[in-house]
PDB file of C-alpha atoms in Angstrom:
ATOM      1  CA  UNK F   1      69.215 245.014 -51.301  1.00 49.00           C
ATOM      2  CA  UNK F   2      68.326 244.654 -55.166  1.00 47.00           C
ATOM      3  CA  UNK F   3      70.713 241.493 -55.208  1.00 49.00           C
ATOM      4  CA  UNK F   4      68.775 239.963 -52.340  1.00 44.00           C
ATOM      5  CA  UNK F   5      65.213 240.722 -54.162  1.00 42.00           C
ATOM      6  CA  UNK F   6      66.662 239.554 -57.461  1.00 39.00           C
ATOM      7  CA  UNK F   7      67.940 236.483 -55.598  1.00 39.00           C
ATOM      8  CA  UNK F   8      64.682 235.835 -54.046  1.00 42.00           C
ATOM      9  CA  UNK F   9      62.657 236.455 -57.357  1.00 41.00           C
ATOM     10  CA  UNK F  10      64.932 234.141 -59.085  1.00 46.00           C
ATOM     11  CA  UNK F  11      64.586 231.266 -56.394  1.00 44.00           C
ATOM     12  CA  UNK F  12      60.884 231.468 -56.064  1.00 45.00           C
ATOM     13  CA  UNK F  13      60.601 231.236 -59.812  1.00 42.00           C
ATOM     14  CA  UNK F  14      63.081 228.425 -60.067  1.00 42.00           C
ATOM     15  CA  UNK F  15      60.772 226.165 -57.238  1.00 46.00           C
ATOM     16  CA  UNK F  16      57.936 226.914 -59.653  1.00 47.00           C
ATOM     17  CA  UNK F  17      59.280 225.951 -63.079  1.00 46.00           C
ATOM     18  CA  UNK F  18      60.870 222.698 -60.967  1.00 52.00           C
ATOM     19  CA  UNK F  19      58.022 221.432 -58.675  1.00 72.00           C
ATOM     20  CA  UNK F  20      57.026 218.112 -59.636  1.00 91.00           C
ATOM     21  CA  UNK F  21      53.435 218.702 -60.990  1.00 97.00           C
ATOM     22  CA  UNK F  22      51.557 215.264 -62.327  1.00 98.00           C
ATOM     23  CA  UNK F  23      48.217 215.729 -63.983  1.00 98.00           C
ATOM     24  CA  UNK F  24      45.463 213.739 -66.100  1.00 98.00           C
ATOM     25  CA  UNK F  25      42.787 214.883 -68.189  1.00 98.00           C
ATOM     26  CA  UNK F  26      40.699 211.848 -67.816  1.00 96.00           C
ATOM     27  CA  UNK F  27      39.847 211.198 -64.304  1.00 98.00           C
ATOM     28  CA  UNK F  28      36.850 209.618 -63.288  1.00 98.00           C
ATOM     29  CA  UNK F  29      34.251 210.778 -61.046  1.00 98.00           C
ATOM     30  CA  UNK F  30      31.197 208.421 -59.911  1.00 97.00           C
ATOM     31  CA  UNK F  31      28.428 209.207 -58.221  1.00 95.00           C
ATOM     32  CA  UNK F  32      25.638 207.758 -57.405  1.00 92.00           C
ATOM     33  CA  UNK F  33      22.318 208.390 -55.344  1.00 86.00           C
ATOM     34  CA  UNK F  34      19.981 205.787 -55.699  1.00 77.00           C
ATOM     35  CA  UNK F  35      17.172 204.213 -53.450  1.00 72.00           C
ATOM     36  CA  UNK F  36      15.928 201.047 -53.185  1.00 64.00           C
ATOM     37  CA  UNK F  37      12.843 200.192 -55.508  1.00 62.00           C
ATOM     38  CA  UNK F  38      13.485 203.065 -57.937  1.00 74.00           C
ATOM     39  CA  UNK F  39      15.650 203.718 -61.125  1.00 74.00           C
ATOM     40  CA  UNK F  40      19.497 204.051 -59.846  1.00 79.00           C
ATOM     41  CA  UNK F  41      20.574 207.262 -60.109  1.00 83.00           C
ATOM     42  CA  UNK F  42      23.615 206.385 -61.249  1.00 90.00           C
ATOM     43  CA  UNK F  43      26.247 208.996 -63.832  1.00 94.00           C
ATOM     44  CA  UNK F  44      30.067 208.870 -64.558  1.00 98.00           C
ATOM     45  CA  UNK F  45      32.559 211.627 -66.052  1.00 98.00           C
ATOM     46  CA  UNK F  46      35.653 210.088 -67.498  1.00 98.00           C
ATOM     47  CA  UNK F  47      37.021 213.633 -68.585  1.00 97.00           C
ATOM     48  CA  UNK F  48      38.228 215.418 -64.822  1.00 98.00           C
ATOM     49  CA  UNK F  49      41.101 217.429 -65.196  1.00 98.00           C
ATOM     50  CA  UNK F  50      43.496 216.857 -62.374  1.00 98.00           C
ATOM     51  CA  UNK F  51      46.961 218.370 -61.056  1.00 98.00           C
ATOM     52  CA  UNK F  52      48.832 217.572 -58.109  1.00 98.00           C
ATOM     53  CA  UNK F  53      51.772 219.256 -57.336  1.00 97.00           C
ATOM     54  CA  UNK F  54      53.740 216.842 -55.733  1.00 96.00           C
ATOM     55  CA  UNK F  55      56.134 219.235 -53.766  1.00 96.00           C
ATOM     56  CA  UNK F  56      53.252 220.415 -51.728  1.00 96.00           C
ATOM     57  CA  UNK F  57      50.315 218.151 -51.884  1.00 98.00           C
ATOM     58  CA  UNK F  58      48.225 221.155 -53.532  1.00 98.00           C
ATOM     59  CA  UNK F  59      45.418 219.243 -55.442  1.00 98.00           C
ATOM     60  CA  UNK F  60      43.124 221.178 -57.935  1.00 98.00           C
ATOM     61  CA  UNK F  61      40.616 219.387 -60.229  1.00 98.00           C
ATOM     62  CA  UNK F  62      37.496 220.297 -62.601  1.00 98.00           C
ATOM     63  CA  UNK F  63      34.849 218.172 -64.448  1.00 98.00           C
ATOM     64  CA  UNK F  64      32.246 219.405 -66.922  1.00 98.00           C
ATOM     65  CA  UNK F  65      28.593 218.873 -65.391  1.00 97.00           C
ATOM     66  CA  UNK F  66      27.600 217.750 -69.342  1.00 97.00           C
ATOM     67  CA  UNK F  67      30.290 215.254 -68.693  1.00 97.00           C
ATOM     68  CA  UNK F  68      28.520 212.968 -66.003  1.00 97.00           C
ATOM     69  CA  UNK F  69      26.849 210.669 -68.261  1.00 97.00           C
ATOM     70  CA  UNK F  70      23.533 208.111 -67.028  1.00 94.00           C
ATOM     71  CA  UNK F  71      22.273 205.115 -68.298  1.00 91.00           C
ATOM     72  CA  UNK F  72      19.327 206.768 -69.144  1.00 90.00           C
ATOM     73  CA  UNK F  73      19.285 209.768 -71.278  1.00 92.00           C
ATOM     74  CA  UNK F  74      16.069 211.044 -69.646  1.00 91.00           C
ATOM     75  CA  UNK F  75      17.674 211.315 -66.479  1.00 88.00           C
ATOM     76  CA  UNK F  76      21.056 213.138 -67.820  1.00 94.00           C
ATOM     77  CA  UNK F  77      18.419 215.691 -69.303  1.00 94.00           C
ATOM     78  CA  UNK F  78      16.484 216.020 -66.061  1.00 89.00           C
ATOM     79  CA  UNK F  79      19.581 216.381 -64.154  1.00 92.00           C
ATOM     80  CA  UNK F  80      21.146 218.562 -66.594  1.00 93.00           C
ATOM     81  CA  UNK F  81      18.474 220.984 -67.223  1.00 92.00           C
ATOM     82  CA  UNK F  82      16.743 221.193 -63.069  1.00 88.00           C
ATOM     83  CA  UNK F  83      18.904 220.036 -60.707  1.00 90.00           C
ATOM     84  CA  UNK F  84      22.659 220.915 -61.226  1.00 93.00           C
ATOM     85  CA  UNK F  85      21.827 223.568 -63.937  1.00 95.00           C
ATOM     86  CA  UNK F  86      24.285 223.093 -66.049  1.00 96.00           C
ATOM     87  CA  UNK F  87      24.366 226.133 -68.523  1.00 97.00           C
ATOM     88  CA  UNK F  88      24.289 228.454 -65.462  1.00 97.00           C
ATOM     89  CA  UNK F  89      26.691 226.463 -63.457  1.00 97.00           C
ATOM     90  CA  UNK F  90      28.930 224.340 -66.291  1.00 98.00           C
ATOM     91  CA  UNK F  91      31.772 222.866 -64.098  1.00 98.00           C
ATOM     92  CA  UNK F  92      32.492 221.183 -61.164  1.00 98.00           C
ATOM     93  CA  UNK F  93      35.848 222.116 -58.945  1.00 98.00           C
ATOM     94  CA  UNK F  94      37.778 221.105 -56.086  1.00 98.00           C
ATOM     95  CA  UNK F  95      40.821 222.980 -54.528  1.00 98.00           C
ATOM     96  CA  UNK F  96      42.384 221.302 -51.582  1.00 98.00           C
ATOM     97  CA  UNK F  97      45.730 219.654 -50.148  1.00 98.00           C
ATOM     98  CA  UNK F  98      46.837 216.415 -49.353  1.00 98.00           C
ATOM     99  CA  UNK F  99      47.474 216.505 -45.862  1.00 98.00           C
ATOM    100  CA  UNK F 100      51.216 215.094 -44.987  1.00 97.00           C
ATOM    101  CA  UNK F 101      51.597 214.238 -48.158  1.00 97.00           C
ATOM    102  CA  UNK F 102      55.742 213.495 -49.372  1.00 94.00           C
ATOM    103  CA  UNK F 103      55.766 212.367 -52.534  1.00 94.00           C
ATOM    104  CA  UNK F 104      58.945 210.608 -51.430  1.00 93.00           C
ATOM    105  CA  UNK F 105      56.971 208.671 -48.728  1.00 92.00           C
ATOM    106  CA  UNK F 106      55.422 206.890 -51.958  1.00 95.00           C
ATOM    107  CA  UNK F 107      55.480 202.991 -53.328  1.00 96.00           C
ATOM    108  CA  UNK F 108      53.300 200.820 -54.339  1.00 97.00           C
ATOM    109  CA  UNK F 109      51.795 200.150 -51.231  1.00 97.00           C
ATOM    110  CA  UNK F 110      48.524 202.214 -51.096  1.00 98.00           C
ATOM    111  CA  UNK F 111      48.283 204.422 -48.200  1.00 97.00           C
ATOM    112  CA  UNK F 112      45.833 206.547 -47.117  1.00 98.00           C
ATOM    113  CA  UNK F 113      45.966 210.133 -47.060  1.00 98.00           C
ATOM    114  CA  UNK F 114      43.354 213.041 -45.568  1.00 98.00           C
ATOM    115  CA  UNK F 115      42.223 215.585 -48.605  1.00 98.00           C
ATOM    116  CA  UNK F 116      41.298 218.473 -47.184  1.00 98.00           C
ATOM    117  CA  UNK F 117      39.911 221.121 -49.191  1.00 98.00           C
ATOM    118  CA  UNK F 118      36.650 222.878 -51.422  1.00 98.00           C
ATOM    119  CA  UNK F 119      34.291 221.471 -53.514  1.00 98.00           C
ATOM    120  CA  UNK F 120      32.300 223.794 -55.851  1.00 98.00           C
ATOM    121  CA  UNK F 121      29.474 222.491 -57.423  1.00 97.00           C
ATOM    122  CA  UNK F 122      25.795 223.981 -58.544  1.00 96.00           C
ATOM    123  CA  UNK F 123      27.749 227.224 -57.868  1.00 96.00           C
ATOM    124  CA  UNK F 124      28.050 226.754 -54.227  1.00 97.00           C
ATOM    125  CA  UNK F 125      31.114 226.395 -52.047  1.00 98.00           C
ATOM    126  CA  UNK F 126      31.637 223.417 -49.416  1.00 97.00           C
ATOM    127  CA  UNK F 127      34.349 222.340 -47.304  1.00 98.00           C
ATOM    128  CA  UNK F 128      34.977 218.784 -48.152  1.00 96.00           C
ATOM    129  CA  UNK F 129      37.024 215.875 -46.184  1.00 97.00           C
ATOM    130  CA  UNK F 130      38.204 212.555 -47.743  1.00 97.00           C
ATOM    131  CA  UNK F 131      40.394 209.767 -47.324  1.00 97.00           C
ATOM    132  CA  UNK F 132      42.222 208.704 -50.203  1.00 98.00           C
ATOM    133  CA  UNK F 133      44.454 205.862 -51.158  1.00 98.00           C
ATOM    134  CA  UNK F 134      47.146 206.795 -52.977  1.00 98.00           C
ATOM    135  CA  UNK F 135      50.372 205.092 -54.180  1.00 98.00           C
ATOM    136  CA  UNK F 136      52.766 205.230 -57.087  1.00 96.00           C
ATOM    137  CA  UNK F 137      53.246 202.681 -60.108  1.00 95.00           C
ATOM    138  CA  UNK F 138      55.222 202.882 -63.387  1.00 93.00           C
ATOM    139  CA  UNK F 139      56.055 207.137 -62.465  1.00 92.00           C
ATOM    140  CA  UNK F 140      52.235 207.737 -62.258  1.00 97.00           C
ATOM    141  CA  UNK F 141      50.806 208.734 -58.761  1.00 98.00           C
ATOM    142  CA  UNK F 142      47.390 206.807 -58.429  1.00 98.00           C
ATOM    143  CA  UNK F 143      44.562 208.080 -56.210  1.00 98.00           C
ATOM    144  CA  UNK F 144      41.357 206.455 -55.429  1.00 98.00           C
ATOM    145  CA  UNK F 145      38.715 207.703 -52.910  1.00 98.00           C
ATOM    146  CA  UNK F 146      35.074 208.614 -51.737  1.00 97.00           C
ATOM    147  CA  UNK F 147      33.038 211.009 -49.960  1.00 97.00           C
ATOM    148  CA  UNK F 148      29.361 211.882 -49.252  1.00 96.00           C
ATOM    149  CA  UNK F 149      27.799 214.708 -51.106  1.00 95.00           C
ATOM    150  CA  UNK F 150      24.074 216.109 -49.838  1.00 94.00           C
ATOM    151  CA  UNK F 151      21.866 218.283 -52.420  1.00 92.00           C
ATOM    152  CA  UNK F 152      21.414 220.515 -50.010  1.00 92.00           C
ATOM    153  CA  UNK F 153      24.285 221.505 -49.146  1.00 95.00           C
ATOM    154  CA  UNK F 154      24.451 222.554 -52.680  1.00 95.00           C
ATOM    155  CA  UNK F 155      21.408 224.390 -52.873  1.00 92.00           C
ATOM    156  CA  UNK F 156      19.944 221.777 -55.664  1.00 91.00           C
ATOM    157  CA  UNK F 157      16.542 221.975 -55.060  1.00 86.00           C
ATOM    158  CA  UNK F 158      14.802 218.149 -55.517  1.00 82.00           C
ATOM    159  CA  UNK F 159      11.086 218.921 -56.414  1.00 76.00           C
ATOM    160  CA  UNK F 160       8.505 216.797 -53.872  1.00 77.00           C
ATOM    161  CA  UNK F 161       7.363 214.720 -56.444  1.00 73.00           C
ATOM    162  CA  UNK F 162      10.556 212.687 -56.859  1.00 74.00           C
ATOM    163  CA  UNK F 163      12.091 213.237 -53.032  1.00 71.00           C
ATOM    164  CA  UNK F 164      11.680 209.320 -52.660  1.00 72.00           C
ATOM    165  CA  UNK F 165      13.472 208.803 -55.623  1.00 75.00           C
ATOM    166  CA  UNK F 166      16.877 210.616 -55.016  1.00 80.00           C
ATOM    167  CA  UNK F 167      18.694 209.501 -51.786  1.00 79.00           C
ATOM    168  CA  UNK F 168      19.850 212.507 -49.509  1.00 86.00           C
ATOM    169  CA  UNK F 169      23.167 211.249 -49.365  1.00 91.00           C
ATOM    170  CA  UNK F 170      24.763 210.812 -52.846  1.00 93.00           C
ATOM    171  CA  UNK F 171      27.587 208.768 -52.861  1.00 96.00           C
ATOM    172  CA  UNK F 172      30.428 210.090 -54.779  1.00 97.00           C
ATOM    173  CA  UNK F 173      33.810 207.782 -55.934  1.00 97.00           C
ATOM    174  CA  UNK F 174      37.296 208.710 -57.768  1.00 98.00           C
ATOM    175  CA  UNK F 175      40.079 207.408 -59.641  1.00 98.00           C
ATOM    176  CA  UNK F 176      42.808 209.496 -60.946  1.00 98.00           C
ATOM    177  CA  UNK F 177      45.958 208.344 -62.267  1.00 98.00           C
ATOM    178  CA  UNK F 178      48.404 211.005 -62.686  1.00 98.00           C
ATOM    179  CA  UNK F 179      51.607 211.463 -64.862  1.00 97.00           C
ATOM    180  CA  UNK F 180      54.308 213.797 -64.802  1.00 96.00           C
ATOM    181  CA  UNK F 181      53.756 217.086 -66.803  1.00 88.00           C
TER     182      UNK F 181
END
């Protein structure tokens, strides 16, 4: 019986210290939630952490809020300070899996793959669904996709005066390219 656990411990540790994980520490996440006759609302972080573990298709990732960076300074402030609050809520996560994802399945022919998983931002929990396109070049695993973020699902609170200014859907774009760690 102590053989078998010993065996067991030793195997489960061995899968961990072998699963292929890749990872980046400059991903970039794009949103944007402008409306027609008004300033885009426009801001990009080129600093998302990222890890895939390839074995499984578990996909983790986490951006600084004082990383997504606007045209105009103003707005970054603005955003900053009243809508994501950014010293009470400083980062930005996802937790989620690739769904039938086989890292062996890969080339470099994108294919699309269904990321399943939960998106944490303003402090606030969300299930989130997107279609990425992912393929593999030069030993890195590439992934580009979208999705549709809404305020309020995030409890951010968009004061009256500027409703017309900020669409209700915000429109939010990645790119990760991921190496081996």
């Amino acid at each position: 019986m102590k053989n078998t656990v010993l065996l067991l411990l030793f195997i489960s540790v061995a899968n961990t210290l072998i699963a292929q994980k890749y990872s980046t520490k400059n991903g970039n996440i794009h949103f944007e939630a402008s409306v027609p006759l008004f300033e885009d609302v426009d801001a990009k972080n080129s600093n998302t952490t990222v890890i895939l573990n390839a074995d499984t298709g578990d996909i983790a990732s986490v951006a600084m809020v004082k990383g997504f960076k606007f045209k105009v300074s103003l707005m970054e402030e603005h955003f900053n300070e009243n809508y994501a609050e950014s010293v009470k809520y400083p980062k930005t996560t996802f937790v989620g899996k690739i769904l039938n994802f086989k890292k062996e399945g890969l080339s470099e022919i994108p294919r699309n793959y269904t990321i399943s998983g939960t998106l944490n931002f303003h402090g606030v929990d969300h299930k989130t669904l997107t279609v990425a396109s992912i393929y593999l070049k030069d030993n890195t695993i590439n992934i580009t996709g979208n999705f549709i973020a809404k305020p309020a699902d995030y409890n951010v609170k968009i004061p009256k005066m500027v409703t017309k200014k900020i669409a209700e859907n915000v429109n939010v774009d990645y790119q990760f390219i991921l190496i081996k760690s």
